[in-house]
Coordinates of C-alpha atoms in Angstrom, one line a residue:
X8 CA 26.9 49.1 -164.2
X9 CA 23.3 47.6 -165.6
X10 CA 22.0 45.5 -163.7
X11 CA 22.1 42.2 -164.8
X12 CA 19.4 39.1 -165.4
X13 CA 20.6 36.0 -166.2
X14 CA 18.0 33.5 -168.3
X15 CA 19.2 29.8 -167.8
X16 CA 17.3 28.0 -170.9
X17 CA 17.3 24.5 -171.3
X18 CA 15.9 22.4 -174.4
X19 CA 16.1 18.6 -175.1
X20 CA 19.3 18.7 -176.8
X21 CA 21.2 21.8 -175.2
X22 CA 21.2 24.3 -172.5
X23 CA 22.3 28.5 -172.4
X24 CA 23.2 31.2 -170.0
X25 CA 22.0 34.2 -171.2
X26 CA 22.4 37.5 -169.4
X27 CA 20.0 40.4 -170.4
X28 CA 20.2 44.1 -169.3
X29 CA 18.3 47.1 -170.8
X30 CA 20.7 49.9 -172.4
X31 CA 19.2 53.1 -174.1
X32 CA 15.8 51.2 -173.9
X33 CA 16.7 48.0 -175.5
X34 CA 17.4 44.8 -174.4
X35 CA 20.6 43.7 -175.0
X36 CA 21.4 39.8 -174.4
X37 CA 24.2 37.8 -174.3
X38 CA 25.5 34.1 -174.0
X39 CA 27.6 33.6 -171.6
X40 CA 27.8 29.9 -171.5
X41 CA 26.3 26.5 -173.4
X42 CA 26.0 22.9 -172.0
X43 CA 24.9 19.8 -174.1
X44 CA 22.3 18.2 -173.3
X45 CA 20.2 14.8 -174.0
X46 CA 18.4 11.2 -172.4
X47 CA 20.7 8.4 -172.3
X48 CA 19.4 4.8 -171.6
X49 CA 19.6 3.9 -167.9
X50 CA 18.2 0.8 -165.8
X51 CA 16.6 0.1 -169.2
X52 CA 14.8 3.9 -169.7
X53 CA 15.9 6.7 -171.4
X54 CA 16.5 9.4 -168.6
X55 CA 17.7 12.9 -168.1
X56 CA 20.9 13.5 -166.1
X57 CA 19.4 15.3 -163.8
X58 CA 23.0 15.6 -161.5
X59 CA 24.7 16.7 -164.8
X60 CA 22.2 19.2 -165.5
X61 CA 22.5 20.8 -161.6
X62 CA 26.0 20.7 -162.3
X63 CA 26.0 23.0 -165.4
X64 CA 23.4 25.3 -164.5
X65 CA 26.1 25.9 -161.5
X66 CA 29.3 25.9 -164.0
X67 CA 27.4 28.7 -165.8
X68 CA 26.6 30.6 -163.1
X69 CA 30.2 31.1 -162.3
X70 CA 31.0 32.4 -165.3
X71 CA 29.1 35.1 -165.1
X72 CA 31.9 36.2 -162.1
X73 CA 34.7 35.1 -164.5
X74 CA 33.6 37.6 -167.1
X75 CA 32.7 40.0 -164.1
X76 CA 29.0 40.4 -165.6
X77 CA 27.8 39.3 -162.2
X78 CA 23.6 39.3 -162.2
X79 CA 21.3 40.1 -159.8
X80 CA 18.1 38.0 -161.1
X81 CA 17.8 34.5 -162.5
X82 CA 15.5 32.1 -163.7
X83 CA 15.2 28.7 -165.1
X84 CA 12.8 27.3 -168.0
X85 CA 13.2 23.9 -169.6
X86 CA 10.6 21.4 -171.7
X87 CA 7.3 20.3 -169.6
X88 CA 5.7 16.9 -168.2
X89 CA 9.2 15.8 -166.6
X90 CA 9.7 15.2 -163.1
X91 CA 12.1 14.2 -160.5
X92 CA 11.1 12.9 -157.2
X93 CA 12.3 13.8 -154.0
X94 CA 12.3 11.8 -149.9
X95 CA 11.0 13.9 -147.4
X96 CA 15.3 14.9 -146.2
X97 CA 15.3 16.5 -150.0
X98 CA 17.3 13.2 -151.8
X99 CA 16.1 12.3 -155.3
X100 CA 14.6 8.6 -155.6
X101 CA 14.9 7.0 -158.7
X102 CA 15.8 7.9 -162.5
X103 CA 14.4 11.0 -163.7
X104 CA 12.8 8.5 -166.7
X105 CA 12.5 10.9 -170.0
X106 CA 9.0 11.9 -172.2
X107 CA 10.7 9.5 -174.7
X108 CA 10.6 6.8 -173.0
X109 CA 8.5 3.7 -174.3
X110 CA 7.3 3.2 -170.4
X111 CA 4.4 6.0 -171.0
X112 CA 2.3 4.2 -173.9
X113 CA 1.6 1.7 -171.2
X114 CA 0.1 3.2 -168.9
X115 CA -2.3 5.2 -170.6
X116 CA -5.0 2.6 -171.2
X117 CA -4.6 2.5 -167.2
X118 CA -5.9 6.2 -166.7
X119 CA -8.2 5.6 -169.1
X120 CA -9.9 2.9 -167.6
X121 CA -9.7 5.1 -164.6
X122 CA -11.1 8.7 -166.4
X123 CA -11.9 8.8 -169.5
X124 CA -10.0 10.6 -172.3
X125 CA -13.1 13.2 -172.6
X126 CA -13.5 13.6 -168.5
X127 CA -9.7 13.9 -168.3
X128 CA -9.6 17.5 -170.8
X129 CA -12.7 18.5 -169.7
X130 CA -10.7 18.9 -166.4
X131 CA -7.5 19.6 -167.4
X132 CA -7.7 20.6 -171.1
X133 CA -4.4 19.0 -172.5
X134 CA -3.9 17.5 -175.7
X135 CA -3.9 14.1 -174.9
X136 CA -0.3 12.5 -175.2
X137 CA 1.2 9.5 -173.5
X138 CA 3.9 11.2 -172.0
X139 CA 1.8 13.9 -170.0
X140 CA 3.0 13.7 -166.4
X141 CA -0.6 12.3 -165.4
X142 CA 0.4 9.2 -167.9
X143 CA 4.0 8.7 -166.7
X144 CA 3.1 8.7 -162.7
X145 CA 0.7 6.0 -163.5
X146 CA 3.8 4.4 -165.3
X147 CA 5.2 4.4 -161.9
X148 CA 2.6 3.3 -159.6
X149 CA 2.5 0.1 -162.6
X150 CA 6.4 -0.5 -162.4
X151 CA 8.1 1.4 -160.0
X152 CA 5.6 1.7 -157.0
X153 CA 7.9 2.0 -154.3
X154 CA 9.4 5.5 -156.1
X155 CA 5.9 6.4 -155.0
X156 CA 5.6 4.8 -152.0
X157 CA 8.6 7.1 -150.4
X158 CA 8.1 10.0 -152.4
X159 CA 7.6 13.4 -150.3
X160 CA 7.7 15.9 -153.0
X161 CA 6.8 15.9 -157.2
X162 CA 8.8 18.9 -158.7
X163 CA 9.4 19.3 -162.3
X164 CA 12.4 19.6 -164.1
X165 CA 13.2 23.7 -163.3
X166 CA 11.6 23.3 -160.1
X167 CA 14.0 20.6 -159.2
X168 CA 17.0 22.7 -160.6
X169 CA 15.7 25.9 -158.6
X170 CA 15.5 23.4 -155.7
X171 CA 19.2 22.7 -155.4
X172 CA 19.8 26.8 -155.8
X173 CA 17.5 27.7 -153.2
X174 CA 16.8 25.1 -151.1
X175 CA 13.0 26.1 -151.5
X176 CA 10.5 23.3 -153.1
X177 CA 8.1 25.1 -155.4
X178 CA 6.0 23.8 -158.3
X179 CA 5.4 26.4 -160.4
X180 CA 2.6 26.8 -163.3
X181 CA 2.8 26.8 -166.5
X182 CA 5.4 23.4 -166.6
X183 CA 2.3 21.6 -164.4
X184 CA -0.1 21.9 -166.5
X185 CA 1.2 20.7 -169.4
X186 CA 0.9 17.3 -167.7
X187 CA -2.9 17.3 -167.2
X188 CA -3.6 17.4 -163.5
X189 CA -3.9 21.2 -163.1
X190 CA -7.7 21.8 -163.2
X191 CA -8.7 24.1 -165.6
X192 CA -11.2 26.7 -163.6
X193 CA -9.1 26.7 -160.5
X194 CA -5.7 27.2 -162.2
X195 CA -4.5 24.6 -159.3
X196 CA -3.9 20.9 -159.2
X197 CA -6.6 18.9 -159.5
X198 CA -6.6 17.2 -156.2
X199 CA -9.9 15.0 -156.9
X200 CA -8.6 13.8 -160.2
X201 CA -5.4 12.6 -158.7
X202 CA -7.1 10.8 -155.5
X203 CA -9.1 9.0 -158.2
X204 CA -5.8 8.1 -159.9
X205 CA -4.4 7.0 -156.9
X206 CA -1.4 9.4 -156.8
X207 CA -0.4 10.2 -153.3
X208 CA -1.4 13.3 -152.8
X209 CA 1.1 14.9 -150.5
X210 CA 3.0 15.1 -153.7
X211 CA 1.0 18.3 -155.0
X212 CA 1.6 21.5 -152.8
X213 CA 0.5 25.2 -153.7
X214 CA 1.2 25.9 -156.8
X215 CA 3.6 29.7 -157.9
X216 CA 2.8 32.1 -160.8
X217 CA 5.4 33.4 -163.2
X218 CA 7.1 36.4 -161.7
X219 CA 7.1 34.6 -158.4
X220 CA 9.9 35.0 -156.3
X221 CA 11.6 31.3 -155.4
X222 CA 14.0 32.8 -153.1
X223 CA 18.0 33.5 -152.8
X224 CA 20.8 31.1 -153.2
X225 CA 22.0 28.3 -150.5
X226 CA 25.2 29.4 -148.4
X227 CA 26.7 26.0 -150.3
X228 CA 25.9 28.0 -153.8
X229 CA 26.7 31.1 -152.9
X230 CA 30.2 30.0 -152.2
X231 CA 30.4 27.4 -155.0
X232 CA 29.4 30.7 -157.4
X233 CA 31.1 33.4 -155.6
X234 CA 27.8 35.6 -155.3
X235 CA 24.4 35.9 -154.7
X236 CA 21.2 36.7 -156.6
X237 CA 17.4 36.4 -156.2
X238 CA 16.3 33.8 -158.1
X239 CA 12.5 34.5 -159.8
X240 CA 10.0 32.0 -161.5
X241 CA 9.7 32.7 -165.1
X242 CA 7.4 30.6 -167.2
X243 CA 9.2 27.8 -166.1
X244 CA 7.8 25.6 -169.4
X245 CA 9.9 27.0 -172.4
X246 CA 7.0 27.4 -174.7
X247 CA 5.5 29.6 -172.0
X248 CA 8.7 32.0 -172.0
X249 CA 8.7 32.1 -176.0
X250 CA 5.6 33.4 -176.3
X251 CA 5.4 36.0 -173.7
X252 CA 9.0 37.2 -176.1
X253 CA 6.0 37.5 -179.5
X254 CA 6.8 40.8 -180.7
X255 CA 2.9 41.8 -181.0
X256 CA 0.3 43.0 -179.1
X257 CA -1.8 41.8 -181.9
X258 CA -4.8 39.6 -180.3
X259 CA -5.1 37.8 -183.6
X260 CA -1.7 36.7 -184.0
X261 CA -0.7 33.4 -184.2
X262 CA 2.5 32.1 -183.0
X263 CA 4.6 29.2 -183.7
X264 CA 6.9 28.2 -181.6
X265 CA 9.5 26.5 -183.3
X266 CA 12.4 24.2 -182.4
X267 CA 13.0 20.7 -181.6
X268 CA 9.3 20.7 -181.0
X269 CA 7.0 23.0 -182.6
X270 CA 4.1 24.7 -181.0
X271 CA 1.1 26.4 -183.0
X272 CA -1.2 28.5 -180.7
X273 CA -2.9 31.1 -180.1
X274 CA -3.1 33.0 -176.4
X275 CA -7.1 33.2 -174.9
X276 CA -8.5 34.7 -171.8
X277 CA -11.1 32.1 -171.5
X278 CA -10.6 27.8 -172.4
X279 CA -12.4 25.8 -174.9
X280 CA -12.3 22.5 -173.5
X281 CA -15.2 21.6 -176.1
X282 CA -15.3 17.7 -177.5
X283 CA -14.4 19.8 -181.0
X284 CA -11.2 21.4 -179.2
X285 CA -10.0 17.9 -178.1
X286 CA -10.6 16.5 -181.3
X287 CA -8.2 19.0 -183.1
X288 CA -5.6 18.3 -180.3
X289 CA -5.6 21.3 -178.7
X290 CA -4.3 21.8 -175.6
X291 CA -4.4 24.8 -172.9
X292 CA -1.3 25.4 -171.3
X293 CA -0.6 28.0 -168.6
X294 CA 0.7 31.2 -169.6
X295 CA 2.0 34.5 -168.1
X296 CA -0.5 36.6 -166.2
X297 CA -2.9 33.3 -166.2
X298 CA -3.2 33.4 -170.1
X299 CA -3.9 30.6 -171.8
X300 CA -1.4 29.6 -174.8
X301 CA -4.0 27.6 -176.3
X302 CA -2.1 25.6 -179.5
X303 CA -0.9 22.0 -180.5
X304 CA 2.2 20.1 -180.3
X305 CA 3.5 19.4 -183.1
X306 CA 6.9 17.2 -183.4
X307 CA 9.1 20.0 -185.2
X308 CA 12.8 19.7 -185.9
X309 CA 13.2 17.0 -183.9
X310 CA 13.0 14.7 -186.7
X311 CA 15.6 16.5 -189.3
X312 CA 17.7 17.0 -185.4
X313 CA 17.5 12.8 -185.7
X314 CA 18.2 12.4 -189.2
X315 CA 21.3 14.7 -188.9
X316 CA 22.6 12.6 -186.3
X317 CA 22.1 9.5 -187.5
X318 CA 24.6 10.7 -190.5
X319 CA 27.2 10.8 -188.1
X320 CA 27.8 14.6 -188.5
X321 CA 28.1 14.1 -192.1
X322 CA 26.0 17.2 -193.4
X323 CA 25.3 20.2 -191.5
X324 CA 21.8 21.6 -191.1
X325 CA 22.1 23.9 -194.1
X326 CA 23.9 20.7 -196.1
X327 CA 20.3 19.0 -195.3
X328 CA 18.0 21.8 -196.2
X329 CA 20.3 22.2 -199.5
X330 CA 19.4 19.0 -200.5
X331 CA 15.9 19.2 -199.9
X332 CA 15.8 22.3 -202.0
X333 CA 17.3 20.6 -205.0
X334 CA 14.5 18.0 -204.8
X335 CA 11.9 21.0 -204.6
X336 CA 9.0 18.5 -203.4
X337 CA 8.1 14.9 -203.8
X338 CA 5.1 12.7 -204.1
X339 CA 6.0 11.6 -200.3
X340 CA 4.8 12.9 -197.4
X341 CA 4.8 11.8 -193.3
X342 CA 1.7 12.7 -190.5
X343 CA 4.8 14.2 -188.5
X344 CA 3.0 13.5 -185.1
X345 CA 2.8 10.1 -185.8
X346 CA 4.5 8.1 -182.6
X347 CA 6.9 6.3 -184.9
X348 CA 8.8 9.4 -185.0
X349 CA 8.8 10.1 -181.4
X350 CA 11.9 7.9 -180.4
X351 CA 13.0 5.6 -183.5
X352 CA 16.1 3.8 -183.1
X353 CA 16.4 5.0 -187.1
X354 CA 14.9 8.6 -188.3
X355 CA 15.3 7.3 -191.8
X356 CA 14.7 4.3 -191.6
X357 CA 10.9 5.2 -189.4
X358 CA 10.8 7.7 -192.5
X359 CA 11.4 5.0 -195.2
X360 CA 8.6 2.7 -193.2
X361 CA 6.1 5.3 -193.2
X362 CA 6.1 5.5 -196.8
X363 CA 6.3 2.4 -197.9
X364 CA 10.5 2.8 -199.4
X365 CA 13.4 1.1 -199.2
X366 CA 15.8 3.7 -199.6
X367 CA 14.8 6.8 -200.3
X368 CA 17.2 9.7 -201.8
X369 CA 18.6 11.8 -199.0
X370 CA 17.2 15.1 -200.5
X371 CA 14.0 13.7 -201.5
X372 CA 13.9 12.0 -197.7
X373 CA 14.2 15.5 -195.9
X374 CA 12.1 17.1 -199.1
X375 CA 9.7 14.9 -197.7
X376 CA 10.4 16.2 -193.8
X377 CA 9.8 19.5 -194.8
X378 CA 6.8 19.8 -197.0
X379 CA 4.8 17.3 -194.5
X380 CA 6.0 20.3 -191.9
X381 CA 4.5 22.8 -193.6
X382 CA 1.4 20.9 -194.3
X383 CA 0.6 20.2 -190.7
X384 CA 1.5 23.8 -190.3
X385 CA -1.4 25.1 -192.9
X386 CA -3.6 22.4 -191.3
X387 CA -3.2 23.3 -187.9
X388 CA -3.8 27.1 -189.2
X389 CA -6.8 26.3 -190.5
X390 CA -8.3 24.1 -187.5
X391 CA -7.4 27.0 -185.5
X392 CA -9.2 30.0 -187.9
X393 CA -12.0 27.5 -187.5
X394 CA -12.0 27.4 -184.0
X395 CA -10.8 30.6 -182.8
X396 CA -13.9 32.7 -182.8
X397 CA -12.0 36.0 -184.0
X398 CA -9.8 36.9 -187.1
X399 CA -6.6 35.4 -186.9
X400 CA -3.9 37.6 -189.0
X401 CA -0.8 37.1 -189.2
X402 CA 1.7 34.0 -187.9
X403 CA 4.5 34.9 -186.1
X404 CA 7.7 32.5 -186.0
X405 CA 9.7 32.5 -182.5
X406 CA 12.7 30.2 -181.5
X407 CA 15.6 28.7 -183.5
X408 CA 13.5 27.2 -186.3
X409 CA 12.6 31.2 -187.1
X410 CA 16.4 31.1 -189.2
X411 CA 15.3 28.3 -191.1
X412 CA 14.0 30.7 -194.2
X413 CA 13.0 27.4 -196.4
X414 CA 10.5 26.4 -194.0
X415 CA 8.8 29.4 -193.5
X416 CA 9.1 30.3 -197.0
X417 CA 7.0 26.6 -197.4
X418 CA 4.9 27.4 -195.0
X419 CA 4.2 31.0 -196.0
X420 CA 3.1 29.8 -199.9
X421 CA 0.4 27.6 -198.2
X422 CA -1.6 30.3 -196.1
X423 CA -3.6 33.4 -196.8
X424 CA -1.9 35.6 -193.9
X425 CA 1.7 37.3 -193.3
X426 CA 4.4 35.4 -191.8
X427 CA 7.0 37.2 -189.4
X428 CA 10.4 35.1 -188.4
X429 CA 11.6 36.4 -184.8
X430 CA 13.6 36.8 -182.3
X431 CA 15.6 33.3 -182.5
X432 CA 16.2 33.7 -178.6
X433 CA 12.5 34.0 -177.7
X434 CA 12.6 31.4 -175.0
X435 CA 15.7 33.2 -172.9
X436 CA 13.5 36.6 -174.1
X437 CA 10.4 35.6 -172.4
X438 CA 12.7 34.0 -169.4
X439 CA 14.5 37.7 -168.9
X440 CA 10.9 39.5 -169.5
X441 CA 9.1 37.6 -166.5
X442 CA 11.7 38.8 -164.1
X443 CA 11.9 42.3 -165.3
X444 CA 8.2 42.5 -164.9
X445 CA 8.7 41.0 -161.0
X446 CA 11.1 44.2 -160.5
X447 CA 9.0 46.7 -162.1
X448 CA 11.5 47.3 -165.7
X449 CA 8.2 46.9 -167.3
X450 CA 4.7 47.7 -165.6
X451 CA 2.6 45.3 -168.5
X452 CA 3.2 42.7 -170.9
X453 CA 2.0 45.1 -173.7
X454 CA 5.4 47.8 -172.5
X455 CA 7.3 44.0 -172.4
X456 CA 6.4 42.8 -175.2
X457 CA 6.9 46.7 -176.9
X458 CA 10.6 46.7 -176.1
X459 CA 11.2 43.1 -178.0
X460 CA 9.7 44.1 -181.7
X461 CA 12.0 47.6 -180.7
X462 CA 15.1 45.7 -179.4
X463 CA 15.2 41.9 -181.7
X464 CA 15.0 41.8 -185.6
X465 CA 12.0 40.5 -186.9
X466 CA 11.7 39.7 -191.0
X467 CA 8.6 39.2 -193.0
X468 CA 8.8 35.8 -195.2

């Protein structure tokens, strides 16, 4: 029998199980099990079910002993800046309140009176966004202080979830610094930074590197499961597991990582938390082997993912893209990070709005969606040729959004350098990679990231 790893990848909108195993020197993968996911308004905030979610991660854990496929590594990656609090006995206190939520806008002229937006990524060097974690605790101390007030530990949301495995509280790295307190040199959290904030500070422990070990599970779990396992940090933040899945060792390759949300990077050695960096919205998140996936954040599919459901299940993605074919382009177009797309109770009509129409055409509507993706695409290419300080290549397309042909294909017409679509399943990829590296199935992430360009298809556009 192979031994097996089990990748548990959760995204905004849905969750997967997938077990991976090497076999004649590839990695196979398979999903074992899916779980929807999504924030639903609570105590007037859109929050994450954070119960539900614990409860999933379990149901899919024991189907891997109902389809005797039983593995002996696991770990957990999900979106960043989210948290859960927990009492000193290990209970959660309050709602674990979403990044959508309208709460975080507040509170950001609050840190800023505090730090100021160029002090704060000269420490931290994150793209400034009102729902960073740094913004959202200040949205707490301003509304919900006694959350605070009682609060014993800050985990995020797979440290929380590895929490009720284990038992064992660890804050791992790449998922805290995409909320700007980790301090950039140190690679820790900025423990001067949040003392000015006034964020308790007992909150903040040690923080663990991809390929960590978190520990085994609880005797409760074990039962509940039927097994055990040894469960090891991947990059915990999603966009951190994709990109350790790019299938080049290229160091001039750009990646974009794309999905509900789509991230545009490169990796560096070394940060540029220059004025000229932060004015191009680049950010520095922790990577694999303390890399930094230095990119932009970009709102990504998340907006045709709205407009879909807003049509009640009407048209299917491919219905959507059809459409916008048939149009071919249009005189409209949408700054897709603009934050009347983050949360609208209408995509269309926040589309419509933006562009000064009524009623636009469905086809020419998502025409619209698409083209102004691309464009922020070719833009963000360029800011980041401009910046880089080496030859960038080639763009590399990881995630989901790698099958949508048309917008690569958009994409690809706009910009001077190839454009490679794959693997689909990067995140659970880079999520099975960091624990095969922990136990010694691949001795660098060159050999690691060698076995995914010889195991996944990958197409030039």
């Amino acid at each position: 029998m192979p031994t097996y790893y089990l990748a548990i990848d959760i995204g905004a909108s849905s969750g997967r199980h997938i077990l991976g195993w090497i076999e004649n020197g590839k990695i196979m993968i398979e999903e074992v099990y899916r779980f929807a996911n999504g924030m639903t308004e609570k105590n007037g905030h859109l929050c994450w079910d954070h119960e539900s979610l614990a409860a999933s991660v379990i149901a899919g854990m024991k189907r891997c002993k109902e389809i005797g496929k039983i593995p002996s590594y696991m770990g957990i990656d999900t979106w960043g800046v989210d948290y859960v609090l927990l009492d000193s006995e290990g209970n959660v206190i309050g709602d674990a309140i979403g990044y959508r939520d309208a709460r975080n806008a507040l509170a950001m002229p609050e840190v800023d009176k505090i730090v100021s937006k160029e002090e704060l990524y000269e420490r931290t060097g994150i793209q400034r966004l009102d729902y960073n974690t740094v913004f959202q605790l200040m949205a707490d101390k301003m509304h919900r202080p006694e959350t605070l007030k009682y609060a014993d530990k800050l985990l995020m949301i797979p440290d929380y979830l590895g929490f009720v495995l284990t038992g064992i509280a660890h804050q791992e790295y790449t998922n805290a610094t995409t909320g700007a307190l980790v301090n950039l040199s140190t690679g820790e959290w900025d423990m001067e930074l949040i003392e000015k904030l006034g964020y308790p500070k007992k909150l903040f422990g040690k923080l663990s590197m991809p390929c960590d070990t978190l520990g085994t599970l609880t005797d409760k779990i074990k039962a509940e499961v039927g097994y055990d396992l040894t469960v090891i940090h991947p990059a915990s933040h999603d966009t951190g597991s994709a990109v350790l899945a790019m299938p080049t060792n290229s160091e001039n390759a750009i990646y974009l990582s794309s999905g509900t949300w789509s991230l545009m990077g490169i990796e560096r050695l070394t940060p540029d938390a220059t004025i000229a960096s932060m004015e191009k919205s680049f950010t520095h998140e922790g990577g694999v082997d303390h890399r930094f996936r230095y990119l932009t954040n970009i709102m990504g599919l998340w907006i045709i993912q709205s407009i879909k459901k807003e049509l009640g299940g009407k048209y299917s993605f491919n219905d959507l893209c059809n459409l916008a074919m048939e149009v071919g382009d249009t005189k409209y177009r949408i700054n897709v990070n603009d934050s009347s797309f983050l949360a609208p109770k209408s995509m269309i009509k926040a589309i419509n709005d933006y562009c000064g129409t009524e009623d636009m055409p469905l086809g020419e509507l998502v025409c619209c969606v698409y083209h102004s993706l691309a464009d922020y695409y070719a833009k963000t290419i360029a800011d980041l040729k401009s910046i880089a300080g080496r030859p960038l290549d080639a763009l590399h397309i990881i995630g989901g959004g790698s099958k949508d042909d048309y917008l690569s294909q958009l994409t690809a017409a706009l910009i001077d350098i190839p454009v490679y679509a794959g693997p689909t399943e990067a995140t659970a990829i880079g999520n099975l990679l960091a624990q095969m590296l922990a136990t010694d199935v691949f001795t660098s992430i060159n050999d690691a990231r060698e076995a995914v360009f010889n195991s996944f298809d990958v197409k030039k556009i």
